[in-house]
Amino acid sequence: MKHLFNLIVVIAVVVNISGCEPAEVGLVLDKRADDGASGIYLTHDTSVSFNSTTDRAGTESLEVGIEETKLVAEINVINGTLLLDGHHNVLSSQQKELLQSLSNELEETFSDDAPASHEISLVQLLSYWAQAPQGYVYGRRQVEIGTADGSTNRGDDGIRCIRKGTWVTARYDDRSGHHQDSVKVNSTARPGYECMGRCGPGCGSWWAVAKAWTQDCMDHDQCSNVNYSSGGSSDSNCGDEYDEAADDWLWGVWNGCDGN
Ligand SMILES: [Ca+2]
Ligand SMILES: [Ca+2]
């Protein structure tokens, strides 16, 4: 009987040790300084590394790696340009969820103090990459910040602020043609589509360091809302609206698009 008791104790200890083993998951911030930030975000089965730097010439560089998958961005604040290069990768839903989780974690961390410009860029870029349409190919492209393409009916509106509570016309195209839908800014279209017109997923956290509402983000939100609900979510429907919202996502807040 005593032997049996000992055996039970041993089994209990083994189970206890394995059950309480500290899980090394979460954000490890290696560096947070005036000239950049770097670290790694760990989950049970994968990791995301990030490294952002900023120099006196007004260039902010960011490199993100999800295992072997690399995404880079270069922002020139002086010239008003943004270069995005995803090496033609296509991210899985899980990889995009990871980027959004990392963005959320960094946003909460940075909100403790007044976040630096490059820290807000990091949070917003991760979130932007995380919200790409399904099947989106992260190619190499240069964005002129805040430059409208001159089209009045659709296309890139530069960075045009919209006000919460007002009705605006969302313009987008998909496989069934061109659409113009009237949508109330900051309304809820359905679960997952709260705060319509905000650049970012849903309404974001209350500690959000950058909240902006713009026309291009509304066009993208409504295109996604309509196409995702019909099961047709894909790069070919809303990829162009997503592309046109890049500058809004990153600089809407600096352009005063606080929704008021
Ligand atoms: Ca835009
Ligand atoms: Ca489209």
XYZ file of C-alpha atoms in Angstrom, residues 27 29 37-41 47-52 60-66 69-73 75 82 84 91-110 117-132 138 198-201 209-210 242 246 249-250:
75
model
C 6.518 40.070 -25.815
C 11.283 43.971 -25.723
C 12.927 49.467 -30.874
C 13.476 45.742 -31.268
C 12.361 42.497 -29.755
C 10.575 39.246 -30.263
C 7.033 38.007 -29.755
C 7.860 33.688 -33.062
C 7.844 37.138 -34.642
C 10.943 39.334 -34.522
C 10.921 43.055 -35.177
C 13.544 45.751 -35.473
C 12.806 49.408 -36.107
C 12.261 55.143 -40.210
C 13.049 51.538 -41.149
C 11.217 48.471 -39.956
C 11.930 44.793 -40.469
C 9.594 42.073 -39.269
C 10.219 38.335 -39.470
C 7.686 35.598 -38.878
C 8.887 35.276 -43.758
C 10.212 38.825 -43.912
C 8.390 42.128 -44.336
C 10.183 45.458 -44.505
C 9.119 49.092 -44.652
C 9.286 55.662 -44.181
C 6.552 55.010 -47.702
C 6.651 48.598 -48.442
C 0.567 35.389 -45.075
C -1.729 32.833 -43.472
C -4.578 33.911 -41.189
C -2.538 32.730 -38.208
C 0.480 34.789 -39.258
C -1.703 37.884 -39.624
C -3.276 37.261 -36.213
C 0.242 37.121 -34.774
C 1.110 40.495 -36.292
C -2.066 42.012 -34.841
C -1.345 40.520 -31.391
C 2.179 41.943 -31.507
C 0.797 45.334 -32.559
C -1.654 45.245 -29.623
C 1.060 44.252 -27.142
C 3.403 47.008 -28.329
C 0.605 49.545 -28.281
C -0.149 48.737 -24.652
C 3.556 48.842 -23.755
C 4.240 52.118 -25.549
C 6.804 58.772 -33.755
C 8.705 55.638 -34.761
C 6.890 53.639 -32.093
C 3.497 54.684 -33.435
C 4.693 53.824 -36.953
C 5.681 50.364 -35.725
C 2.309 49.724 -34.068
C 0.382 50.980 -37.097
C 2.465 49.155 -39.721
C 2.092 45.826 -37.917
C -1.645 46.409 -37.722
C -1.777 47.424 -41.399
C 0.044 44.285 -42.501
C -2.215 42.212 -40.245
C -5.369 43.492 -41.927
C -4.500 42.619 -45.532
C 2.846 41.597 -50.119
C -11.478 53.799 -38.491
C -8.068 52.766 -39.813
C -7.549 49.530 -37.904
C -9.496 46.463 -36.828
C -1.900 55.415 -29.536
C -3.230 56.263 -32.975
C -6.310 48.146 -48.912
C -1.812 52.616 -46.329
C -3.381 54.052 -41.603
C 0.053 55.486 -40.873
